[in-house]
PDB file of C-alpha atoms in Angstrom:
ATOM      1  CA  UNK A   6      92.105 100.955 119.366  1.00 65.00           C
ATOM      2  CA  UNK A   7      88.684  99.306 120.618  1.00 77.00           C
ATOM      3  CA  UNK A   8      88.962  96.407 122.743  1.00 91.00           C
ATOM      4  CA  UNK A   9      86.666  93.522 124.095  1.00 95.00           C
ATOM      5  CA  UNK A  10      84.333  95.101 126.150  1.00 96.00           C
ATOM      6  CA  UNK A  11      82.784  93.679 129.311  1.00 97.00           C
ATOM      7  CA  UNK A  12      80.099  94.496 131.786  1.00 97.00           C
ATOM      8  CA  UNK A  13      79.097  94.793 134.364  1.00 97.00           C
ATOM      9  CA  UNK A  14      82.906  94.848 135.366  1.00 95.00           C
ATOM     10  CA  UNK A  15      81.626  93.063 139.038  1.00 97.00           C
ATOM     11  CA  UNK A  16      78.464  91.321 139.562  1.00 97.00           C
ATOM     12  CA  UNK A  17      77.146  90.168 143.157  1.00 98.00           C
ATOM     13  CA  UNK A  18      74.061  87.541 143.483  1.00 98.00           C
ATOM     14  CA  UNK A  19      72.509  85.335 145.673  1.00 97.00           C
ATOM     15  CA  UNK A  20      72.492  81.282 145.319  1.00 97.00           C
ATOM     16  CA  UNK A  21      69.553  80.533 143.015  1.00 97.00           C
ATOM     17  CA  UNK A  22      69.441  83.985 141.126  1.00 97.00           C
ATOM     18  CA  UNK A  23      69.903  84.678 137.604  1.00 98.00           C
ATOM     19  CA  UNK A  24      72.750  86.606 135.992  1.00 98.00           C
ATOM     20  CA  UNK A  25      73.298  87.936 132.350  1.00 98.00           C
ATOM     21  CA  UNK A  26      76.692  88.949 131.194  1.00 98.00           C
ATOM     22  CA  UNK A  27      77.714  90.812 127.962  1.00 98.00           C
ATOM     23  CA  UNK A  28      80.085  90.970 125.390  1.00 97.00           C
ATOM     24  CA  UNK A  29      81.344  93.432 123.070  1.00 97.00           C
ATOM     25  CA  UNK A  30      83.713  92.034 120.261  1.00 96.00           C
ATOM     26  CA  UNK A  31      86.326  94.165 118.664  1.00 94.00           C
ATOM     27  CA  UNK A  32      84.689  95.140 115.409  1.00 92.00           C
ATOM     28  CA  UNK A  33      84.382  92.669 112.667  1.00 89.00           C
ATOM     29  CA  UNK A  34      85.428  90.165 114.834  1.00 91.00           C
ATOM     30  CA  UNK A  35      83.481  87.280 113.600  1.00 89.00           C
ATOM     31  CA  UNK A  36      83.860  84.958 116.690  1.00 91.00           C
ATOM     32  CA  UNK A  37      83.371  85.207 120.263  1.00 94.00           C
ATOM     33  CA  UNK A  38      84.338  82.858 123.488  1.00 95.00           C
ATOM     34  CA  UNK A  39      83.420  82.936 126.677  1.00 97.00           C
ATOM     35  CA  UNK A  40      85.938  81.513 129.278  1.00 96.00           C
ATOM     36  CA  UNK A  41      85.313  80.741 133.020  1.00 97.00           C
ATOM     37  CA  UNK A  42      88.550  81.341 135.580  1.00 96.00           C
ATOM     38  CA  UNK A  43      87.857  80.069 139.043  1.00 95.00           C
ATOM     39  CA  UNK A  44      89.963  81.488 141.857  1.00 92.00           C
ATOM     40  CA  UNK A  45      93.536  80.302 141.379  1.00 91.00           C
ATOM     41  CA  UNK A  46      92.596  78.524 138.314  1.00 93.00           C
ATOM     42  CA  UNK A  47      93.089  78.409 134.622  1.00 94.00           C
ATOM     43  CA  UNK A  48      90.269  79.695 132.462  1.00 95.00           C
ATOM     44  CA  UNK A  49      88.359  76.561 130.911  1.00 95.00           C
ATOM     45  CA  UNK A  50      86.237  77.027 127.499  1.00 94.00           C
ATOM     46  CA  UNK A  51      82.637  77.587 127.818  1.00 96.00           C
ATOM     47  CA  UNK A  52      81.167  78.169 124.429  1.00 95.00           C
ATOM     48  CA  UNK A  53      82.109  79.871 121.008  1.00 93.00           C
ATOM     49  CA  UNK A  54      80.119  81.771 118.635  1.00 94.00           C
ATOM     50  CA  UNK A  55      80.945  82.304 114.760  1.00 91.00           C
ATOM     51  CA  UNK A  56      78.808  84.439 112.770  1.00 91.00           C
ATOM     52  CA  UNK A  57      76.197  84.302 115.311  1.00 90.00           C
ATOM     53  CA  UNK A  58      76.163  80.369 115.394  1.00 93.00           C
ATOM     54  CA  UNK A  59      77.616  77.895 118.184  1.00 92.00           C
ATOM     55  CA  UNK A  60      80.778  77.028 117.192  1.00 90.00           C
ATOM     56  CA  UNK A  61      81.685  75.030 119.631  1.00 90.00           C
ATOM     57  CA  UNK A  62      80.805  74.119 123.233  1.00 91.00           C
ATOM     58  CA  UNK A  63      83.016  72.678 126.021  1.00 91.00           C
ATOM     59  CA  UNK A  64      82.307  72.327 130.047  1.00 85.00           C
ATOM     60  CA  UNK A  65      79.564  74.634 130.396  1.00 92.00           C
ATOM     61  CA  UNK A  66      76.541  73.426 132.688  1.00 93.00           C
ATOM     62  CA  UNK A  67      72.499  73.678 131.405  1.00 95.00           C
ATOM     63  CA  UNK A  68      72.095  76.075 133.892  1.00 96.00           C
ATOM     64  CA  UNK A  69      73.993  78.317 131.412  1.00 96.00           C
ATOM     65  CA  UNK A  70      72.969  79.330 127.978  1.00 96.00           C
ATOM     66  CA  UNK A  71      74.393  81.616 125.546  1.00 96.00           C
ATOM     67  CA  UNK A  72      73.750  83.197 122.303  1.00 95.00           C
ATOM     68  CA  UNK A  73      75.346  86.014 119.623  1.00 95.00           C
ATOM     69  CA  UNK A  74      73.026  88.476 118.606  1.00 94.00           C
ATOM     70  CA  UNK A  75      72.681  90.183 115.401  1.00 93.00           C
ATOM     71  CA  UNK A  76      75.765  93.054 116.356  1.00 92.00           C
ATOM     72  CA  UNK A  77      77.909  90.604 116.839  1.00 93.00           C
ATOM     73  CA  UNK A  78      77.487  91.280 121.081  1.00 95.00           C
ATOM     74  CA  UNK A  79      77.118  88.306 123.113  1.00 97.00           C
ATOM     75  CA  UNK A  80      75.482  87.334 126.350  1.00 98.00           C
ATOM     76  CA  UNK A  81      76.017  84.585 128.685  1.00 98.00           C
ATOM     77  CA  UNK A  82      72.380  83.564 130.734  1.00 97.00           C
ATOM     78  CA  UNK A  83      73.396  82.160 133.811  1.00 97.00           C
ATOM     79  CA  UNK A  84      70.788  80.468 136.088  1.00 97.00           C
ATOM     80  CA  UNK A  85      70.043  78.666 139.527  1.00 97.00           C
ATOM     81  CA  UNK A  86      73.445  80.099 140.236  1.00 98.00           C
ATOM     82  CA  UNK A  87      75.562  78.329 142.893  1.00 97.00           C
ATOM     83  CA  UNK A  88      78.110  79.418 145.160  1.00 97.00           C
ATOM     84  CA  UNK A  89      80.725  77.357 142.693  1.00 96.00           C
ATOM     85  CA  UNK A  90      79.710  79.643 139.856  1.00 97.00           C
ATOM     86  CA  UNK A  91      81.410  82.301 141.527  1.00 97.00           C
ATOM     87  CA  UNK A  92      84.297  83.134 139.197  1.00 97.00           C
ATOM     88  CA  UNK A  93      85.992  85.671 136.413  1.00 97.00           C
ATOM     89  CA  UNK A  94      83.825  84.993 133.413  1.00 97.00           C
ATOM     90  CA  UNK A  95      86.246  86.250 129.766  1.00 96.00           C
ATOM     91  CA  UNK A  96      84.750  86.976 126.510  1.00 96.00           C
ATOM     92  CA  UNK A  97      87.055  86.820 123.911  1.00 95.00           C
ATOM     93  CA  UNK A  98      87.037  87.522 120.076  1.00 93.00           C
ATOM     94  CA  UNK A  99      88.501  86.874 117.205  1.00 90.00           C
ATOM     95  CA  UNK A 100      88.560  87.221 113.412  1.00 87.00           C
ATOM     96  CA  UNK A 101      88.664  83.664 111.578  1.00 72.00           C
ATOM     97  CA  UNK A 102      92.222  82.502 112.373  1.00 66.00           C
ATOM     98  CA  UNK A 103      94.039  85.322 114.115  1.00 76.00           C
ATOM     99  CA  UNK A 104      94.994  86.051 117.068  1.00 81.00           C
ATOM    100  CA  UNK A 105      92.056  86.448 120.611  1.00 86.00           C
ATOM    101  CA  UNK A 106      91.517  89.137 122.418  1.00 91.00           C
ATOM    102  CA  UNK A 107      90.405  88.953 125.439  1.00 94.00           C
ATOM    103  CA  UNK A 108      88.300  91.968 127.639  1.00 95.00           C
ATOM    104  CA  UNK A 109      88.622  92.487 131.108  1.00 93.00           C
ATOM    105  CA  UNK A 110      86.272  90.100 132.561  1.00 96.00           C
ATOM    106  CA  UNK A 111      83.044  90.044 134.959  1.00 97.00           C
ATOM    107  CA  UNK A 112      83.903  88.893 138.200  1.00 97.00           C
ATOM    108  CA  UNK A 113      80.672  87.329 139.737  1.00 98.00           C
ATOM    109  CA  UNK A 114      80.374  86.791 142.846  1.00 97.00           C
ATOM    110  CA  UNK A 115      77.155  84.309 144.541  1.00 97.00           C
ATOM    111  CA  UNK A 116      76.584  84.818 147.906  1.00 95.00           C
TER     112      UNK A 116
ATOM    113  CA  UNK B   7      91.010  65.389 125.318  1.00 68.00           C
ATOM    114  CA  UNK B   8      94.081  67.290 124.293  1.00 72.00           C
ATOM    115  CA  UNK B   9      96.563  69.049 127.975  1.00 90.00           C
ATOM    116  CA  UNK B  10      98.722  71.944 128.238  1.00 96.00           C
ATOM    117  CA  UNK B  11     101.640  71.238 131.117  1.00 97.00           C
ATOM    118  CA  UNK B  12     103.576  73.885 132.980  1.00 97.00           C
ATOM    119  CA  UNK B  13     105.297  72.316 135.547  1.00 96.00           C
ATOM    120  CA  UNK B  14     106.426  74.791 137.407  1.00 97.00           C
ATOM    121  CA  UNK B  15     103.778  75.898 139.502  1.00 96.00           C
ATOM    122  CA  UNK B  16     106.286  79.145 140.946  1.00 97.00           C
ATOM    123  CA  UNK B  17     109.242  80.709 139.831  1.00 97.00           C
ATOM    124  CA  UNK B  18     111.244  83.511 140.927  1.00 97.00           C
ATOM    125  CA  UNK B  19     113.687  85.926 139.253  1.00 98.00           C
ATOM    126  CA  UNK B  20     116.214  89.044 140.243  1.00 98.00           C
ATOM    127  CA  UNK B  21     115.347  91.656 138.278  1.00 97.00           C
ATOM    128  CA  UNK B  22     117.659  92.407 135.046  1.00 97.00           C
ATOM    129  CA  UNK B  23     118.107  88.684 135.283  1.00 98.00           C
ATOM    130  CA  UNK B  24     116.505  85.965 132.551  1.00 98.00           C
ATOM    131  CA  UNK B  25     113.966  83.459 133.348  1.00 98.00           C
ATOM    132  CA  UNK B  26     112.633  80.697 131.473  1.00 98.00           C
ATOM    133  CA  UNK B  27     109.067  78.607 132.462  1.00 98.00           C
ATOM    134  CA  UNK B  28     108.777  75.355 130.513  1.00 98.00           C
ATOM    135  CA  UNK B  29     105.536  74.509 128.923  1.00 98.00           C
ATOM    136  CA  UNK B  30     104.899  71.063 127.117  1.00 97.00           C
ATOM    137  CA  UNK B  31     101.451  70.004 125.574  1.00 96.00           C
ATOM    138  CA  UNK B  32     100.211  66.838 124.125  1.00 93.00           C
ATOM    139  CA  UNK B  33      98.883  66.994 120.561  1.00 89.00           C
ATOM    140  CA  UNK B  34      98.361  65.010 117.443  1.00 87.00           C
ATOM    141  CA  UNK B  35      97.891  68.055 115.088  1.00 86.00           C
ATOM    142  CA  UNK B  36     101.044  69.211 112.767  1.00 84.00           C
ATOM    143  CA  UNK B  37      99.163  72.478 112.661  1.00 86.00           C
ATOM    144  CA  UNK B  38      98.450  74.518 115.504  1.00 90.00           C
ATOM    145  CA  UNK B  39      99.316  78.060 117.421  1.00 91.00           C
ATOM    146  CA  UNK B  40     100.692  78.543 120.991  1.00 94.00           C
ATOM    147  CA  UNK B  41     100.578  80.787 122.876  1.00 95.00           C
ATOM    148  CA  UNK B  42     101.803  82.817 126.170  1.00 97.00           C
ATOM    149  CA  UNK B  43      99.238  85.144 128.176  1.00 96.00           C
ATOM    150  CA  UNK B  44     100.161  86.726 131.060  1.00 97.00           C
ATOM    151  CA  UNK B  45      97.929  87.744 133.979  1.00 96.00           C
ATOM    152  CA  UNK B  46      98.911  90.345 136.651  1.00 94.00           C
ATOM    153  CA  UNK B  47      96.852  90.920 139.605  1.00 90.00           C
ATOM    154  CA  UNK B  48      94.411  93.206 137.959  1.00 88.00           C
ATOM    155  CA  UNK B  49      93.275  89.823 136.281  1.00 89.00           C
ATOM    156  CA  UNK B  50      93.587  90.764 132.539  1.00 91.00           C
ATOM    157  CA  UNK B  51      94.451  88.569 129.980  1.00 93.00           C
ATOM    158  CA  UNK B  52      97.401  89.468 127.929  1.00 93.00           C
ATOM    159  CA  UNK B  53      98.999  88.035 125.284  1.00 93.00           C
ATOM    160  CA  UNK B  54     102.641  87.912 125.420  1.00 96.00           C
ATOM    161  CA  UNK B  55     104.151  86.129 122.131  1.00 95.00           C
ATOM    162  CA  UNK B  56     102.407  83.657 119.764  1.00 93.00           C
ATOM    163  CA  UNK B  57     104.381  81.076 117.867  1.00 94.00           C
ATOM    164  CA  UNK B  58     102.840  79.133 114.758  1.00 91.00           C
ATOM    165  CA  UNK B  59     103.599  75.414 114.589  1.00 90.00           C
ATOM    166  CA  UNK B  60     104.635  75.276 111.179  1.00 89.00           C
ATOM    167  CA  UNK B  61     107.225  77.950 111.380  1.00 88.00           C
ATOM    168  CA  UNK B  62     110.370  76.887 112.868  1.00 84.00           C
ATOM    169  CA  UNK B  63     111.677  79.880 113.802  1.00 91.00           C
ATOM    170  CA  UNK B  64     111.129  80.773 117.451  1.00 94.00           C
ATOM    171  CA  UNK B  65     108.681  83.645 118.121  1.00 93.00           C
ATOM    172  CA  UNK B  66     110.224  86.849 119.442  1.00 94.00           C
ATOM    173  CA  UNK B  67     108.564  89.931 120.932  1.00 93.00           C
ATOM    174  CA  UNK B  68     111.181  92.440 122.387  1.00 95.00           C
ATOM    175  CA  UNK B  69     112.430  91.002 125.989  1.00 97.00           C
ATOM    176  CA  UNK B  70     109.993  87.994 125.397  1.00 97.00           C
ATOM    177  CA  UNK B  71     111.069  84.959 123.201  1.00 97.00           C
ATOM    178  CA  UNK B  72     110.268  81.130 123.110  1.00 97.00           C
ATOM    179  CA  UNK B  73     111.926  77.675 122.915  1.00 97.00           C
ATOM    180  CA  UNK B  74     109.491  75.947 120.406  1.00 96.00           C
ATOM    181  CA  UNK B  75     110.578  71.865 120.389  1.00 95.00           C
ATOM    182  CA  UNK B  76     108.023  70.589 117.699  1.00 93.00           C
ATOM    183  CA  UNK B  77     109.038  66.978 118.062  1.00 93.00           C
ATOM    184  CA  UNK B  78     109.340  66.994 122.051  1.00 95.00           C
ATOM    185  CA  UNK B  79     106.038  68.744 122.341  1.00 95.00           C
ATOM    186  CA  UNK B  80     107.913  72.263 124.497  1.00 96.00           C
ATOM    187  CA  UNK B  81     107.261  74.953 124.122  1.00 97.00           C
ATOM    188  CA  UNK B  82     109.245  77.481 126.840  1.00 98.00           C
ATOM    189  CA  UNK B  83     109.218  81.178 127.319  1.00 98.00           C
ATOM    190  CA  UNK B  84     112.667  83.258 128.099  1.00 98.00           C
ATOM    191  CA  UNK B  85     111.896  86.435 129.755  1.00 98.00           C
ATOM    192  CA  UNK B  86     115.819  88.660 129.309  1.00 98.00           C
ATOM    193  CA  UNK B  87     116.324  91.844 131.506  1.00 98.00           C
ATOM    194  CA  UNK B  88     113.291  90.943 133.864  1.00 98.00           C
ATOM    195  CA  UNK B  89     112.064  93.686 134.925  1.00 97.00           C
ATOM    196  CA  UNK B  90     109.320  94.357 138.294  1.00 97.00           C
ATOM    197  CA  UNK B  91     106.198  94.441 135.954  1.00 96.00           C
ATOM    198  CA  UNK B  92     106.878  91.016 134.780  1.00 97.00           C
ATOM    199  CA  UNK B  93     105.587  89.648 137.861  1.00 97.00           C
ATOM    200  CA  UNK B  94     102.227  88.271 136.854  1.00 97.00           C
ATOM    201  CA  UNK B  95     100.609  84.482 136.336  1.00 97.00           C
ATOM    202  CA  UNK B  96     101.876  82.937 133.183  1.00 98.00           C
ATOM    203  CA  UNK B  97     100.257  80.543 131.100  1.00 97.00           C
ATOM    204  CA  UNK B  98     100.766  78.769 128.656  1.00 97.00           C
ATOM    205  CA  UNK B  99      98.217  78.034 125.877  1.00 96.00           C
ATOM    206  CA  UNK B 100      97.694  75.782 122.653  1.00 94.00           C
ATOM    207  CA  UNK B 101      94.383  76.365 120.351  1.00 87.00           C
ATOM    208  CA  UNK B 102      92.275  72.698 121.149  1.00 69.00           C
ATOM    209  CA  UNK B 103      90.431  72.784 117.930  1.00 68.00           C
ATOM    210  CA  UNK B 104      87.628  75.668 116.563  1.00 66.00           C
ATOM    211  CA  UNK B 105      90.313  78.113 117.342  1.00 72.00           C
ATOM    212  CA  UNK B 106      89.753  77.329 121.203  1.00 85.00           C
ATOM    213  CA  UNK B 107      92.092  78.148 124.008  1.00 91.00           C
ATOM    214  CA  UNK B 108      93.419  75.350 126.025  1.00 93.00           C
ATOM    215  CA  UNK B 109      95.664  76.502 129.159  1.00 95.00           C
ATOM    216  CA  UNK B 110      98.335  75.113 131.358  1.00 96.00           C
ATOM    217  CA  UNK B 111      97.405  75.616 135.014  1.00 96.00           C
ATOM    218  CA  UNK B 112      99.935  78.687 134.853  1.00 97.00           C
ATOM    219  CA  UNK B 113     103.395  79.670 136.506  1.00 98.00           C
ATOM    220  CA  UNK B 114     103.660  82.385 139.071  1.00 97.00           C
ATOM    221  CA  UNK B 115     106.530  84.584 138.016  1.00 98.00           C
ATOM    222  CA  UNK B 116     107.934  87.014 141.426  1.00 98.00           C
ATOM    223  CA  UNK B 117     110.788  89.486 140.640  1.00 98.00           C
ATOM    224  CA  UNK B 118     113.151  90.368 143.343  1.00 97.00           C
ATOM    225  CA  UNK B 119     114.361  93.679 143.735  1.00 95.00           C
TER     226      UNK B 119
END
């Protein structure tokens, strides 16, 4: 069965760079989240996407943007990245009311 | 803003022994899904068993089953016949609103040979 697909799988940049992440949802998964997991922490909610519209938006800085293109893929724009951005960034999906699933993650890493 | 509590930051189990890591949350829905994910080293996120507020029976998915205590807010996981692949971060998990995820700060689970 298809999953939640991630890349890259590993990303290395230096302080001040700009990263892009993707996402591929399960298909006709309507709604897609993107989750940030420090080391030896919990993930914490960035932002949500539903039918290519925020949904909703939690902790995520300015330096971050996101948006859900017309296949349903997301990406996650991260800029001026500091060294505390270096964490496992999850994309999840869903359809309306059931059940996430969650892909592997992109472990970035700002030197 | 709505917490998820596991307060049992480590927990250890023989193997073929049962387990159980508490979760409680704070809400002031009546309608709302919980949820266990597990995460072994290789850093995936996987669910383990979902329970739905509104049903009262407890959630069970093979060696995996919950404690769900509507009214005091719990919300535990029993893990039967524990096996060495068990061992992984646990966390607990309630949906915050727009189908968000809202964690616990997790419970590392070690089996003992």
């Amino acid at each position: 069965a298809a999953g939640v697909i991630q890349s890259p799988r590993h990303l290395i940049k230096e302080k001040r760079e700009t990263a892009t992440l993707k996402c591929y949802p399960i298909p006709r998964h309507d709604t897609v989240y993107w989750y940030q997991q420090g080391p030896g922490q919990d993930p914490q909610f960035l932002i949500s996407f539903y039918e290519k519209m925020q949904s909703d938006k939690g902790s995520i800085p300015d330096r971050f943007s996101a948006q859900q293109f017309s296949d349903y893929h997301s990406e996650l724009n991260m800029s001026s990245l500091e060294l505390g951005d270096s964490a496992l960034y999850f994309c999840a999906s869903s359809s309306r009311g059931e059940k996430l699933f969650f892909g592997s993650g992109t472990q970035l890493s700002v030197l | 803003a709505q917490t998820v509590t596991q307060s049992q930051p480590e927990m250890s189990v023989q193997e073929a022994e049962t387990v159980t890591l508490s979760c409680t949350y704070d809400t002031s829905e009546s309608d709302y899904y919980l949820f266990w994910y597990k995460q072994p080293p290789s850093r995936q996120m996987i669910l383990v068993i979902r329970q739905e507020a509104y049903k009262q029976q407890n959630a069970t998915e093979n060696r995996f089953s919950v404690n769900f205590q509507k009214a005091a807010k719990s919300f535990s996981l029993k893990i039967s016949d524990s096996q060495l692949g068990d061992a992984a971060m646990y966390f607990c998990a309630k949906e915050g609103g727009s189908e968000k995820l809202v964690f616990g700060k997790g419970t590392k689970l070690t089996v003992n040979p």
